[in-house]
């Protein structure tokens, strides 16, 4: 082997020797490593790029991640993944070349790669062709990268910073989640150390895929542009992504396709976090995971548990396992997890026991608890998490610094992968699981609409989260109904009489609806909202959403109030002008279940968007249910792609849900008028 790898080997032998001896503390090892690096550098007369201590730590981290059984070796076929983990992605053919070279020169012919062999391969590659590009970016010590100083950002006089650790976490997550997606091969794997995330989002494909992953079937993949990506086609994808993100409840009010095209880091990361969170939290809900009932504490009502947010449930879940382990519980995912203690016990509790197959069982190595250096301890803990395939979102530093966002994501992923909640315990709590009602589609659509407008706090449960009136009052403002905030009681509410304060807000909300917005609120009082009554809350929220949807139409028109009839005749006129024969009588017209009027309308507004071979036409009203659903998915994704912010779901078209059908047509009309006005 070459001189440099000899030096590396020597250095690593020192290191590994120390490691095996386990007598020296981490700092001493680092000092040793530093001197070895200097030594090597001098001896090589700077011909070779030096491997910094940081790089070595990264390599070690990558190696440990792949070497899940801690054997000290990885197999040659895992090499590609190893490089990927080391943020040094190589095309497959390159890796095969390396492996061949390696096997040819492998002295011990075991076809296994030890850490030092890996480092020398890495070192050779790096010094050859990649030294230029690797690790160009400089991370400030606090981990915050700042940018600006050029282009539009500085001209606005603002400089945004973003958290580098979030970028690293999201890139690793996306790399893993989409690794096998054939449409993402031109983008993946991204290097978490550089800025490639911000350029990779430009064509919109990545975002569309992540949305569809978080909420399956949100985007019809036939609508994503994947070939011959011009700026126009990329913009279409981005518009599709943004409108779909808002349909799953992400707040996208201050971000547009240009921002994404420009790869503005704080906006990209903000959007991605929302999208990832939707996916992570999707199953942290009692109707989706009845095992959560075992988290009830003595004397607690199921309703209370059901009204908890995913964050609160996760905390409950962690503490449930910590109690079972007989150890101290935690109050947050920041200060309380910094020492990795809770995580060690949690991992130990949730690790698969392999009841049916002992080979599936994982025994967590708890010895890391004795490590005194917290960063090192966090690393040991994460190595155990890796054995559960859950080393995600956090680095040791994110643990020891108590980054609550990333730690929340880490825990959510642990929950999704290994909830370790016994269904049997449900009965011992005496709860009839049949009483657990899942959120209806309509409720979910309303909730997504509300959240997409950026209300605070985030609405997890339509009824209980609206019962203090505050979110409803914020919605009034979004639909141009002025709210006198002096009349509103804000939290924190006093311990005594809290509900009175909330009720006052609800009364005010009903008053505004009746007197200012002229909603029809017959028989609805503030107390109904306060109690979380379904029908009453739905009636008010629907009128808010309707007003929101048609507002854009009166802005575009001459300000007249837009009734159903105006939208209907616009639909009919537009269709007949383009010689389409799909007219509708009302928003209940059975023809709507075929989605053909919608698709025709889209073709009328944005000619050339519809690929007709995707549309099931056949004998019209004779379409099968599957055909109808197929058309509906296509129609809704198309509508979003041409710029309509549609919240309706495919089922709303198939089942001809007149409310959602109205919003869909109104959105398209708004879009059509806007185009005509341009
Ligand atoms: C979206 O999700 C569905 C269901 O998970 C899947 O069948 C479809 O291929 C996905 N589409 C894209 C664009 O990823
Ligand atoms: C987390 O909880 C602990 C108590 O368990 C408390 O001392 C600490 O201040 C909390 N940290 C945050 C950021 O809320
Ligand atoms: C729309 O067209 C249908 C069929 O041509 C007709 O029956 C209906 O009255 C029209 N509705 C409106 C509002 O124009």
Short mmCIF file of C-alpha atoms and ligand atoms in Angstrom, two decimals, residues 329-332 334-336, ligand 2:
data_model
loop_
_atom_site.label_atom_id
_atom_site.label_comp_id
_atom_site.label_asym_id
_atom_site.label_seq_id
_atom_site.Cartn_x
_atom_site.Cartn_y
_atom_site.Cartn_z
CA UNK A 329 -39.16 10.09 34.32
CA UNK A 330 -38.63 13.15 32.13
CA UNK A 331 -40.53 16.38 31.57
CA UNK A 332 -39.17 17.48 28.24
CA UNK A 334 -34.44 19.12 26.01
CA UNK A 335 -32.74 19.36 29.39
CA UNK A 336 -34.02 16.04 30.60
C1 LIG B 2 -37.07 20.29 31.50
O1 LIG B 2 -37.52 19.71 32.71
C2 LIG B 2 -36.68 19.90 33.83
C3 LIG B 2 -37.30 19.19 34.99
O2 LIG B 2 -37.52 17.84 34.72
C4 LIG B 2 -36.53 21.37 34.13
O3 LIG B 2 -35.62 21.55 35.18
C5 LIG B 2 -36.03 22.09 32.88
O4 LIG B 2 -36.00 23.47 33.12
C6 LIG B 2 -36.92 21.78 31.69
N1 LIG B 2 -36.34 22.39 30.52
C7 LIG B 2 -37.03 23.07 29.63
C8 LIG B 2 -36.27 23.66 28.51
O5 LIG B 2 -38.22 23.23 29.73
#
